[in-house]
XYZ file of C-alpha atoms in Angstrom:
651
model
C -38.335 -20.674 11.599
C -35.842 -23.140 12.741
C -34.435 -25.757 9.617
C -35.944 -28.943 9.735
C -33.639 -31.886 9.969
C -35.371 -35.226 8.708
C -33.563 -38.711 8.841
C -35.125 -41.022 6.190
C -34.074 -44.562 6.201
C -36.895 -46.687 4.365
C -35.171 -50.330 4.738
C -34.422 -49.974 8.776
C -36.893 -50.193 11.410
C -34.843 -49.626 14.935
C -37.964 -51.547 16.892
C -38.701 -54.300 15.334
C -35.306 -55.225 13.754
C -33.024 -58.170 14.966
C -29.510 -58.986 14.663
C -30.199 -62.291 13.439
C -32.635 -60.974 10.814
C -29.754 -58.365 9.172
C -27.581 -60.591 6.398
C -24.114 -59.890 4.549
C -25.060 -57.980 1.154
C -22.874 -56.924 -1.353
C -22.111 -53.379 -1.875
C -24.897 -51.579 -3.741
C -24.343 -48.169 -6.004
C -24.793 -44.615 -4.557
C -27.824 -42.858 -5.397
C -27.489 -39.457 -6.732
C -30.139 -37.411 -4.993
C -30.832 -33.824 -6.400
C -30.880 -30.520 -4.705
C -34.285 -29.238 -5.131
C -36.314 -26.842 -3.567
C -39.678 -26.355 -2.793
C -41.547 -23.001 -3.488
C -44.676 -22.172 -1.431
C -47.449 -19.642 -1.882
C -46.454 -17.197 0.679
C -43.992 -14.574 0.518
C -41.262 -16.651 1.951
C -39.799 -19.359 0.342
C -37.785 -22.940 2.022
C -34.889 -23.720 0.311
C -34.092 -28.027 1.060
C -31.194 -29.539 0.706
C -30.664 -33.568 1.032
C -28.144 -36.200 0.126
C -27.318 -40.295 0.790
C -25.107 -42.234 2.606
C -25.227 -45.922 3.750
C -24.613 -46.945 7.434
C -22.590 -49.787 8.628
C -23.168 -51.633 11.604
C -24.741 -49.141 13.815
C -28.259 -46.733 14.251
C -28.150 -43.741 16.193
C -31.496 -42.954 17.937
C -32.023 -39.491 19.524
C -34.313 -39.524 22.396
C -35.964 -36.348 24.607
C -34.275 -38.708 27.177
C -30.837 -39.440 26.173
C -28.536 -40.983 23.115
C -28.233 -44.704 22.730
C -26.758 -45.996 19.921
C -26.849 -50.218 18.396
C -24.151 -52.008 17.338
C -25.096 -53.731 13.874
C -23.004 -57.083 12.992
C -24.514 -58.029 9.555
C -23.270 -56.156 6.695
C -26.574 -54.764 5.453
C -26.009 -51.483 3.490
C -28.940 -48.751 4.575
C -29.972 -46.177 2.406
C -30.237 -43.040 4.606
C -31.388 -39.323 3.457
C -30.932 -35.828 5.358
C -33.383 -32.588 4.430
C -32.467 -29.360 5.651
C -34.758 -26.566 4.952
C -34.117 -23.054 5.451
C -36.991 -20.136 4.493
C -35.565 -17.196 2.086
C -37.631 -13.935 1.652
C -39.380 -13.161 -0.748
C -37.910 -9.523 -2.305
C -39.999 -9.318 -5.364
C -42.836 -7.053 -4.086
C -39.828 -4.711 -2.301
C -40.006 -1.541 -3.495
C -36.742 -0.374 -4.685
C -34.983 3.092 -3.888
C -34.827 3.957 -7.680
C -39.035 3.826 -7.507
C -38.827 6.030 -4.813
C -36.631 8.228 -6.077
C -38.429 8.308 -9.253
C -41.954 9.231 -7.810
C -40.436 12.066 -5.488
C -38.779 13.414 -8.854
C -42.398 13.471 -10.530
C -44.059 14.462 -7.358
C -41.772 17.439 -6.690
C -42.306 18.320 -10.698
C -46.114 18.183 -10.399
C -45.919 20.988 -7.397
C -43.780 23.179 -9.229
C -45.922 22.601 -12.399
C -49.239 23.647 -10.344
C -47.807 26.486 -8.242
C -47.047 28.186 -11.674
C -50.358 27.789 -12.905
C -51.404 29.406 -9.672
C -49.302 32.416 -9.710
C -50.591 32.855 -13.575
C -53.714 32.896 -12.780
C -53.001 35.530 -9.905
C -51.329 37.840 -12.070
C -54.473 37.687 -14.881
C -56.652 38.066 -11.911
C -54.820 41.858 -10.635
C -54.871 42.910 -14.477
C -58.505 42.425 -14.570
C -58.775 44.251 -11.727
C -56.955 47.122 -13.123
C -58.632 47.299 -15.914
C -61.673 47.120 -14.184
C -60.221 50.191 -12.569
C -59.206 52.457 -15.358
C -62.897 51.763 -16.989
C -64.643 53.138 -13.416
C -61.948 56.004 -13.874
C -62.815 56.598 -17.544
C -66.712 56.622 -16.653
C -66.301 58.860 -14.137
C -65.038 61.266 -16.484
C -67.750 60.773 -18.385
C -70.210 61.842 -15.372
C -68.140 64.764 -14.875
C -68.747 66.339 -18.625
C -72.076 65.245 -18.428
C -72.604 67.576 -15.103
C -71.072 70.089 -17.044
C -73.604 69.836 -19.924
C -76.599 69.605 -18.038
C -75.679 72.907 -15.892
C -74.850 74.845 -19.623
C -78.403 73.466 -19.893
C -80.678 74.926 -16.860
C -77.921 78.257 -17.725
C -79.429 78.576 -21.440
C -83.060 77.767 -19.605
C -82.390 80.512 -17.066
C -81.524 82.692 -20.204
C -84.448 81.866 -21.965
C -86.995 82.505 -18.779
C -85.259 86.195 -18.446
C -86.188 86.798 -22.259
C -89.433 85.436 -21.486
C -90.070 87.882 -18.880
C -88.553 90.772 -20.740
C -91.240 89.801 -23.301
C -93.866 90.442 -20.881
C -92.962 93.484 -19.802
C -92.614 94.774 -23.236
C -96.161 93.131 -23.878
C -97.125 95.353 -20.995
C -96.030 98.734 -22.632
C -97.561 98.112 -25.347
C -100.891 98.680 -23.914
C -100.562 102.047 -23.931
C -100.054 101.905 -27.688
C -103.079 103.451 -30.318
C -101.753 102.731 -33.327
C -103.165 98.998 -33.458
C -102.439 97.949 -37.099
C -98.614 97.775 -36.509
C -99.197 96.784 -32.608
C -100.891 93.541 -34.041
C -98.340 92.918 -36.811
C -95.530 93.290 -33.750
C -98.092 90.728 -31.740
C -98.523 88.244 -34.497
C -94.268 88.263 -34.835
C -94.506 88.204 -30.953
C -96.573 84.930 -31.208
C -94.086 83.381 -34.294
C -91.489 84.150 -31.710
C -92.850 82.716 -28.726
C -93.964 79.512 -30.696
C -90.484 78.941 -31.933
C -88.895 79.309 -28.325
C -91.029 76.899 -27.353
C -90.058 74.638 -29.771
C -86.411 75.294 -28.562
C -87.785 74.597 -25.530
C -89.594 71.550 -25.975
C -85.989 70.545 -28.002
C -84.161 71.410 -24.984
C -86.863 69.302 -22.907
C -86.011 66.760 -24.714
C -82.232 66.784 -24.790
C -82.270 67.150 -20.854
C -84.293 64.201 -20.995
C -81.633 62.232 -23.278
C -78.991 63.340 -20.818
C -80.639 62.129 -18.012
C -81.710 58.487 -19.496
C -77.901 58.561 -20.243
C -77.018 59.250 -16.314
C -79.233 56.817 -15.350
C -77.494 54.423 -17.370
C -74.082 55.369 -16.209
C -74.978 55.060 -12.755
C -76.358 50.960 -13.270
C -72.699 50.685 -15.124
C -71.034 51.990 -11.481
C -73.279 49.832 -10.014
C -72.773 46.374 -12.033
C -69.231 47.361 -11.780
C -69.153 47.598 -8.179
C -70.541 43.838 -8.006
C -68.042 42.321 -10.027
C -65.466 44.243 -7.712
C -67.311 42.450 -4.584
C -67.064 39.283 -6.536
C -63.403 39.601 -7.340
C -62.797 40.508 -4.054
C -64.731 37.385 -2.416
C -62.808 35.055 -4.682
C -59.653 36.374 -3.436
C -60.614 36.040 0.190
C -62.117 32.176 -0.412
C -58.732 31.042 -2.227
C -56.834 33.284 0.831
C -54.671 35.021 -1.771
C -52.918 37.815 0.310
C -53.317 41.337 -0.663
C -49.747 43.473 -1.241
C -48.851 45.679 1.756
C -50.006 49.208 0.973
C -48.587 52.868 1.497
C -50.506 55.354 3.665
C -50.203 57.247 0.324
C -51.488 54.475 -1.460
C -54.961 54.111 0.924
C -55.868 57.480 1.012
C -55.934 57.930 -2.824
C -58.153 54.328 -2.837
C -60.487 56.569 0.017
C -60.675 59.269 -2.175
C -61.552 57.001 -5.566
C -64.259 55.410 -3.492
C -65.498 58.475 -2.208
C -66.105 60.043 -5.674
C -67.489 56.424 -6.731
C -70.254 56.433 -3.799
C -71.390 59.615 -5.183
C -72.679 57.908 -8.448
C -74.539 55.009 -6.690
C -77.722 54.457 -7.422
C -80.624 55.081 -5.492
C -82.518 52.703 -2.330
C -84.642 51.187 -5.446
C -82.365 50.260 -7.459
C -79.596 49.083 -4.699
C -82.355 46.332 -3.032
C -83.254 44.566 -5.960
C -81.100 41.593 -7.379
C -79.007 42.061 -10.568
C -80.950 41.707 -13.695
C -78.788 42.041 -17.303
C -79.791 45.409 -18.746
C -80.843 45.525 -22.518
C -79.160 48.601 -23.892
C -81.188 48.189 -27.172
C -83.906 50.056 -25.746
C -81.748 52.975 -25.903
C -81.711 54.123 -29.340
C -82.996 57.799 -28.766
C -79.516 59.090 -28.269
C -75.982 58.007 -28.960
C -74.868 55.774 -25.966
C -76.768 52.756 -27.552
C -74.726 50.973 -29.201
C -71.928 51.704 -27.128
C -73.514 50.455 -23.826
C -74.350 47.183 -26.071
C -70.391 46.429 -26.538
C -69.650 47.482 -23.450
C -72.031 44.742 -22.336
C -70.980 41.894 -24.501
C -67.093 42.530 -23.130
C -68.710 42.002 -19.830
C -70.191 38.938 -20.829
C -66.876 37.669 -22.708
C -65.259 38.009 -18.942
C -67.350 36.070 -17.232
C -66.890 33.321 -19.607
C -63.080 33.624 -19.089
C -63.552 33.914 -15.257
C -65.777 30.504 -15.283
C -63.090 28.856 -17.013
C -60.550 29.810 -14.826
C -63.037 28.875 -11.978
C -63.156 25.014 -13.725
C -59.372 25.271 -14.020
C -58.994 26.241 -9.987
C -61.506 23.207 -9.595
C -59.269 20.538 -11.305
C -56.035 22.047 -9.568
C -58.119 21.447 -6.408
C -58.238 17.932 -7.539
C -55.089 16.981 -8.462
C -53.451 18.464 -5.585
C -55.780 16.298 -3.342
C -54.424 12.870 -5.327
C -50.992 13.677 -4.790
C -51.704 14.425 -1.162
C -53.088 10.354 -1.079
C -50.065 9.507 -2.818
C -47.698 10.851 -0.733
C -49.949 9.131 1.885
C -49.905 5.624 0.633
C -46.564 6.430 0.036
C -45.802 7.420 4.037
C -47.092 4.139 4.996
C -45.116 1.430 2.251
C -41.836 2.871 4.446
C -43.295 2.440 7.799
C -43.972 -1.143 6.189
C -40.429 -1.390 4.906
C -39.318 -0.629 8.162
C -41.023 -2.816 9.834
C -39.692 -5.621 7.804
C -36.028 -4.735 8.193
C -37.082 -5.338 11.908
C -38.396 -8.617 11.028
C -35.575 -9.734 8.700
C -32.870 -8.506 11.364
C -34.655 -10.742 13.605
C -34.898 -13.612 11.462
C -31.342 -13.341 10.922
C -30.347 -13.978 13.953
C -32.509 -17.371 14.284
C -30.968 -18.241 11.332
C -27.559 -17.358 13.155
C -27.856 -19.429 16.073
C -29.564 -22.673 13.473
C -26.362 -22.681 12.162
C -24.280 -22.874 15.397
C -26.632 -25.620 16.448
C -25.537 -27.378 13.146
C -21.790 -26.708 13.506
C -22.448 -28.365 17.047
C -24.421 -31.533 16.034
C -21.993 -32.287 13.609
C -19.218 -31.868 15.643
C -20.860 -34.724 18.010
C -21.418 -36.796 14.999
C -17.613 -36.717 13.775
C -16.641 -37.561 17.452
C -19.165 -40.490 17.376
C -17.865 -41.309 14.053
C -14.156 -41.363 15.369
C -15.149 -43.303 18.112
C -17.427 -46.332 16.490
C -13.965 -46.244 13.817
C -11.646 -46.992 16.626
C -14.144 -49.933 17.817
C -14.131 -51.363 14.248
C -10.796 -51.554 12.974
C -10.790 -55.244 12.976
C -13.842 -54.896 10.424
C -12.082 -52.357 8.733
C -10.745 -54.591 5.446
C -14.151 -55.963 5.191
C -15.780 -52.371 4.972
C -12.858 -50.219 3.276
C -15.544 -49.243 0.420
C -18.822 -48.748 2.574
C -15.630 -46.088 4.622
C -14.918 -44.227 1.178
C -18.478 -43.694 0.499
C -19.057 -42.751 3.943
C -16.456 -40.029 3.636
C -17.870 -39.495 -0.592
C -21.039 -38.370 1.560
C -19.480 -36.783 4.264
C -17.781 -34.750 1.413
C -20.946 -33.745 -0.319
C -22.846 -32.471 3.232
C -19.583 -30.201 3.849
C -20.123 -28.939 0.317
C -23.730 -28.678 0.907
C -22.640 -26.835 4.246
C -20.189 -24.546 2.708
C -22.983 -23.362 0.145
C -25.538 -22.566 3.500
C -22.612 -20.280 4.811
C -22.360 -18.118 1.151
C -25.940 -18.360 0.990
C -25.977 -16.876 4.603
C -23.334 -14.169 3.671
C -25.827 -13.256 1.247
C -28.223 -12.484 3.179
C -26.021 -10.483 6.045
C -25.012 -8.263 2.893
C -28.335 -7.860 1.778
C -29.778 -6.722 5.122
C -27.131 -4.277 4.960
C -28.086 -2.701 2.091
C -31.850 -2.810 3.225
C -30.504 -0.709 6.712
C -28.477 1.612 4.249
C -31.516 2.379 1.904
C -33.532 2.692 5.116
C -30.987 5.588 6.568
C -31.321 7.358 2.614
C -34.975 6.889 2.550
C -35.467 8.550 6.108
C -32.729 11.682 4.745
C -35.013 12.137 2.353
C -37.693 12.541 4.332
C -36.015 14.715 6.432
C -35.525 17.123 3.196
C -39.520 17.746 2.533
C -41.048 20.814 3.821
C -42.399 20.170 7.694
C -46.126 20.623 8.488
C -45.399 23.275 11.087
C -44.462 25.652 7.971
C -48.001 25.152 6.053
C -49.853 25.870 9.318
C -47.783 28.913 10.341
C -48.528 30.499 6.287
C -52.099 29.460 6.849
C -51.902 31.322 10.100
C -50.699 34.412 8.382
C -53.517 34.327 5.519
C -56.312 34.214 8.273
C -54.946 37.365 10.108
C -54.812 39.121 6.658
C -58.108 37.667 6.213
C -59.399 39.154 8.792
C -57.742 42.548 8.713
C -59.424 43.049 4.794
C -62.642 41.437 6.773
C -62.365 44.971 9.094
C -61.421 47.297 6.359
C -64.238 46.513 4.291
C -66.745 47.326 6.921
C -65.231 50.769 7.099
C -65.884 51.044 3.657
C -69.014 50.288 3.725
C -70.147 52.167 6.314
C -68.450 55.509 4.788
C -70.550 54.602 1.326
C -73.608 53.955 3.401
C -73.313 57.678 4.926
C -72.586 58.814 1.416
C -75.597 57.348 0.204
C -77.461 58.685 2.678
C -76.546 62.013 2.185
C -76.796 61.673 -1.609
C -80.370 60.587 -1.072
C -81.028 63.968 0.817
C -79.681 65.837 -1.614
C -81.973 64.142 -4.763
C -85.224 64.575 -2.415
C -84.419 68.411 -2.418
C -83.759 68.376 -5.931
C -87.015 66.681 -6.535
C -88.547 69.346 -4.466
C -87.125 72.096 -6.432
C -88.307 70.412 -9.765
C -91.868 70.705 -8.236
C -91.673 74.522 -7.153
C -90.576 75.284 -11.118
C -93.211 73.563 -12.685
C -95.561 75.285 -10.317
C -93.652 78.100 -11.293
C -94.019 77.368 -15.278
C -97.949 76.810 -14.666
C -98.400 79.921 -13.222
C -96.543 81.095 -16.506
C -98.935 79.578 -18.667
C -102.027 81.335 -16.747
C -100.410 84.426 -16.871
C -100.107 84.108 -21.223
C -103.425 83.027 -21.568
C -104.046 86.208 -19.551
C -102.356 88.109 -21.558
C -103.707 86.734 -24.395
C -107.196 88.098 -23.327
C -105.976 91.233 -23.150
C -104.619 91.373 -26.016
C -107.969 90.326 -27.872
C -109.124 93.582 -25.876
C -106.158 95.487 -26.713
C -108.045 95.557 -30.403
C -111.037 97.823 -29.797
C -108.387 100.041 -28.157
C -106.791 100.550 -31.612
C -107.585 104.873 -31.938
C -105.750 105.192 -29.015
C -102.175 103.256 -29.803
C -101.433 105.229 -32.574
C -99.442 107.715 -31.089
C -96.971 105.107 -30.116
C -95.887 103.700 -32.987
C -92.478 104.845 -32.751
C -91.982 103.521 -29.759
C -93.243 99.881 -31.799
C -90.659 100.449 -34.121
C -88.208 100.898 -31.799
C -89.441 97.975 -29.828
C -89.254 95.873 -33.131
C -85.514 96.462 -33.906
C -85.158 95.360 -30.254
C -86.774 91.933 -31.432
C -85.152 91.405 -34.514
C -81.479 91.509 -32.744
C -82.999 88.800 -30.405
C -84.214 87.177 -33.012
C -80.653 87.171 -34.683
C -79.244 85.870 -31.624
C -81.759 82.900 -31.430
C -80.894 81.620 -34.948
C -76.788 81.647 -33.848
C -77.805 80.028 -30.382
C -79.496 77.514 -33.150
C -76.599 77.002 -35.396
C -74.588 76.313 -32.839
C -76.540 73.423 -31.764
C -76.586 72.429 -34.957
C -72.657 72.496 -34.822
C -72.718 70.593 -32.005
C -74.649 68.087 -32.924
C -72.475 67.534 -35.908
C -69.575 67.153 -34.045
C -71.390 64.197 -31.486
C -72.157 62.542 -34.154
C -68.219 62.051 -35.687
C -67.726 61.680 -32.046
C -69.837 58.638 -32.177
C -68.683 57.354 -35.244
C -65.465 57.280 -33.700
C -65.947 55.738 -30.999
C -67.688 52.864 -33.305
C -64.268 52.651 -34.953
C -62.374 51.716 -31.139
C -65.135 49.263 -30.601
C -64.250 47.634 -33.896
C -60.549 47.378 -33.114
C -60.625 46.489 -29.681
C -62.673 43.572 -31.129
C -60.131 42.553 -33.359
C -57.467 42.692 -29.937
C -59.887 40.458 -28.375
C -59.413 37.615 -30.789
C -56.012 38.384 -30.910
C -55.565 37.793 -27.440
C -57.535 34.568 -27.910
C -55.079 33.520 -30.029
C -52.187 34.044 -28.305
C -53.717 32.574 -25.429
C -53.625 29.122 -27.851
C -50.850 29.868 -28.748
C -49.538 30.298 -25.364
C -50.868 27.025 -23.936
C -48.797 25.125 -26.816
C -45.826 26.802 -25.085
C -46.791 25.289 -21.536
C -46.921 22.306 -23.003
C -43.788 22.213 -24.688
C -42.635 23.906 -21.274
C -43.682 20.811 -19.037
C -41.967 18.230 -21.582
C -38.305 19.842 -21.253
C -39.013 20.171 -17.147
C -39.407 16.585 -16.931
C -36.210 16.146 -18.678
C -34.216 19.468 -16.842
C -35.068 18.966 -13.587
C -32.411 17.137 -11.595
C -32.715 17.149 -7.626
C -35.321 18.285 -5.411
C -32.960 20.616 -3.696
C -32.052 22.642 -6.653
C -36.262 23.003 -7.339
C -36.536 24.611 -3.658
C -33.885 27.178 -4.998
C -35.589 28.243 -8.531
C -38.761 28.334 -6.301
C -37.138 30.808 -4.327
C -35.409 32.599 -6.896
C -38.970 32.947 -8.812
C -40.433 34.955 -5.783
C -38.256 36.790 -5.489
C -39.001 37.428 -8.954
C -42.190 38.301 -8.604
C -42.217 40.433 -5.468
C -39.959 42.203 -7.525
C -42.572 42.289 -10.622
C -45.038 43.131 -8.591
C -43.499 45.916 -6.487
C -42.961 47.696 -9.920
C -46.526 47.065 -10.789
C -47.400 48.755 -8.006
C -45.150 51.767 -8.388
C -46.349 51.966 -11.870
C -50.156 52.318 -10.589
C -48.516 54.865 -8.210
C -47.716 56.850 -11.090
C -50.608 55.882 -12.922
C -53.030 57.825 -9.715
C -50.572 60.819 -9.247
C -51.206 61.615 -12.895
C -55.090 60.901 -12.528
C -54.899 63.643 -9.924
C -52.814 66.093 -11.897
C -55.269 65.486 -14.716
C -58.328 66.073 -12.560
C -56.655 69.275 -10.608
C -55.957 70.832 -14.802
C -59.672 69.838 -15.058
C -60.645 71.932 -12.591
C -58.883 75.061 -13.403
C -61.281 78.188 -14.661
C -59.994 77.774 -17.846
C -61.428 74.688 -18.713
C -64.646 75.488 -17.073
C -65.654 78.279 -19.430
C -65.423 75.734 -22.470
C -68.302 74.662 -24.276
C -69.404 71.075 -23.343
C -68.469 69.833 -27.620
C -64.832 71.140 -27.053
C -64.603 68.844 -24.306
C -65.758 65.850 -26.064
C -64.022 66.408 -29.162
C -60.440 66.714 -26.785
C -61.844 63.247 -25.266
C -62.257 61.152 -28.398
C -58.955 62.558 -30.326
């Protein structure tokens, strides 16, 4: 806006005014006016400046047309006042470089602050996963001694079913036997016999039973195991956390591992329905009870930590999404500081040419002055003191005038500052990471995406074909369970048979006599078996013994790893109170954004360094796995008893 130049004079009308009407007055005292200024409710502001002066004998009128100005011969002082107003911006609601500065310092701190939290909570989420690991390694073990067990089982079955039959054909030589008083003494001792093997039997029955309720079990452990795998494995691919490179080495001993776990799946049944939690209290026949029971509240303790972290991801989501609107609101207060450096520079310049304007209208009016002076110097005497307060005023406009030019300096220095703070502000802009980076990383975590997308359909389709064929394998089994207890049936007929004929074999007494030798013989035969029987019997007894310190044991490691778990939780406090502490000295360390990008960059570096070892270390970890399973398989260990093993296991 241009300044507005007013001309008040209250006591002189141009129009209507006569010279006969204008009368000699004596001199009258000048009027101090103030500078004031006038404040408005906008964001610019008018600065007004005024001051008196009395004329003479003449009125200048300005016209669109032309100039004329009066001659006035009377004496009459006129009071006169000037306003100039000029408009100032308003820099109050500016926002200053040091704000700036300040929010980009707590901006770049809050990144930092979150991408640690998210590299924490990548590095808890691969221990879990080897630890998942070791447990599917540690229960597959288990299946393997198990096996073993069960075929030292149907061996000592086998056994028993050759005695059985060696029985029988003793039973049949004895027909041919007169003397019957010691044949049925050797048939009653026959009977205590049989009766106690198949009490050893029904034992054994029972302990194959045990061991398969126990395989069962194993197999819905794989198989809950195997789900919380999946689920690790989909939260990895939703937050697009990329997977480490891996050796050729390295995938065919991860084949291999889920080769041997595809042959403990479960069956069609039990792989179609949905999860259900398994109550492990029902098992209290044999010893896996309460073991399966801690095993399951471990599980449960997991979860709870994997929701939390889940709520923690959640709020990082959050936050992360607040800064991004800050750095937008941000973005657009310097495309509106711009745009009012544009304004201002433009304003300037009005103001620029105002000012010459000025400079040239009172250049006319001194020349006017000069002139109407050289007119009047007959009048001079008369007016000498109206002259000196003429040039009193005079004075106080160039004054006036002389603070608009330091004013305007002002303001030329000013916008130079705003220009310089403009050229830092865009620098700085210049320094944050460019857009075309983020998408190109995002890029690379949807082709890694989809590789792991392709590899796990081979997997699956190699399990599926091991299922399959696992599936075969169980339906023959099942079969061959059928043809042996068609095969013990026809057993039973045949001793109730025999039984018959043994109830004949009495009025055939006379004729047995003659063979009691061979009895006797026959009898020493049985005691030695029977001999044999009562050490097979001890030694179950043995073994027994030592599952049950096995057990208690193994109650002992559930107690202490209890005790780690709540020492974890406490150093997991404890640890948080360290983070905390942690964030107050990085608000007070952390100097320029620049030197952040570098301890970024030094931290990966860090931790691809951290976690090539880790993965070296599992390296290791699977090479001696496979040494251990090759020594497993040697002869020498096969021949062990099944006890031997499990006392080796829980040393």
């Amino acid at each position: 806006m241009l300044p507005i130049f007013q001309v008040a004079s209250p006591n002189f009308d141009k129009k209507n005014m006569s010279l006969a009407e204008i009368s000699a007055k004596p001199r009258q005292r000048r009027v101090n006016v103030p500078v004031h200024r006038i404040l408005s409710d906008n964001l610019e502001t008018k600065k007004t400046f005024s001051a008196n002066f009395n004329t003479r004998r003449y009125a200048v009128s300005d016209d669109k047309v032309g100039k004329t100005t009066t001659i006035l011969e009377d004496d009459e002082p006129m009071r006169t006042e000037i306003i100039v107003e000029t408009i100032e911006p308003d820099t109050s609601t500016r926002i200053t470089k040091k704000q700036l500065s300040r929010e980009n310092m707590r901006l770049v701190e809050e990144n930092r602050h979150l991408s640690s939290k998210f590299h924490e909570l990548e590095e808890l989420s691969v221990k879990k996963i080897t630890k998942l690991r070791e447990k599917i390694n540690v229960l597959q073990l288990a299946n393997t001694h198990f096996k073993k067990d069960i075929e030292e089982l149907e061996e000592n079955f086998e056994q028993i079913l050759h005695e059985n039959e060696t029985l029988k054909y003793e039973l049949e030589k004895l027909r041919v036997c007169k003397k019957c008083e010691d044949f049925q003494v050797a048939i009653e001792n026959c009977h205590t016999e049989s009766e106690k093997y198949q009490k050893e039997n029904e034992s054994v029955k029972n302990k194959y039973k045990e061991l398969h309720e126990d395989l069962q079990m194993l197999k819905i452990v794989v198989f809950r195991l195997n789900t919380q795998l999946e689920r690790y494995q989909e939260l990895l691919r939703r937050n697009n956390i990329p997977r480490p490179s891996m050796d050729s080495y390295h995938k065919r001993d991860i084949e291999i591992s889920g080769v041997e776990l595809s042959k403990e799946i479960l069956s069609d049944v039990h792989r179609d329905h949905k999860h259900i939690p398994v109550l492990w209290g029902n098992v209290n026949k044999h010893t896996l009870g309460p073991l399966l029971d801690a095993y399951e509240d471990s599980i449960k303790e997991k979860d709870e930590i994997i929701e939390e972290y889940e709520s923690e991801m959640n709020k990082f989501t959050g936050k992360m999404r607040e800064i991004m609107e800050e750095n937008e609101c941000l973005y657009k207060r310097l495309n509106e500081d711009e745009n009012c450096s544009s304004k201002l520079s433009i304003e300037l310049e009005s103001v620029k040419r105002e000012l010459k304007n000025t400079k040239d209208q009172n250049d006319a009016l001194i020349k006017k002055c000069s002139l109407k002076q050289d007119k009047l110097e007959e009048v001079l005497r008369i007016y000498e003191a109206k002259v000196d307060q003429m040039t009193r005023d005079y004075d106080v406009l160039h004054g006036e005038y002389v603070k608009i030019k330091t004013e305007n300096a002002a303001l030329v220095e000013k916008a130079k500052s705003c220009m310089n703070s403009q050229e830092e502000l865009r620098s700085q802009l210049h320094n944050f990471i460019p857009i075309a980076v983020h998408n190109s990383s995002v890029n690379e975590c949807k082709k890694w995406y989809e590789e792991l997308k392709l590899q796990y359909e081979a997997e699956k389709e190699k399990l599926v074909k091991n299922i399959e064929s696992h599936v075969k394998t169980i339906e023959d089994l099942n079969k061959e369970i059928g043809n042996l207890n068609s095969i013990k049936e026809k057993l039973e007929n045949n001793v109730s048979h025999l039984e018959k004929q043994i109830k004949k074999l009495e009025t055939k007494q006379l004729e047995i006599e003659h063979n009691l030798n061979g009895v006797q013989l026959s009898r020493s035969a049985l005691k030695k078996q029977l001999h044999k029987a009562m050490e097979f019997a001890r030694d179950m007894v043995a073994e027994q013994e030592m599952l049950l310190k096995a057990l208690n044991q193994r109650q002992i490691e559930n107690k202490a790893v209890k005790k780690i778990g709540s020492d974890i939780a406490s150093r997991m406090d404890y640890l948080k109170s360290q983070l905390k502490d942690v964030q107050k000295n990085a608000w007070q360390d952390f100097a320029t954004v620049e030197q952040t990008i570098q301890d970024q960059a030094n931290t990966i570096e860090t931790m691809k360094g951290q976690y090539e070892k880790e993965i070296d270390g599992l390296k290791s970890i699977i090479a001696r796995f496979e040494d251990d399973k090759d020594s497993n398989i040697k002869p020498e260990n096969m021949s062990m008893a099944h006890y031997f093993l499990l006392k080796n296991k829980y040393k």
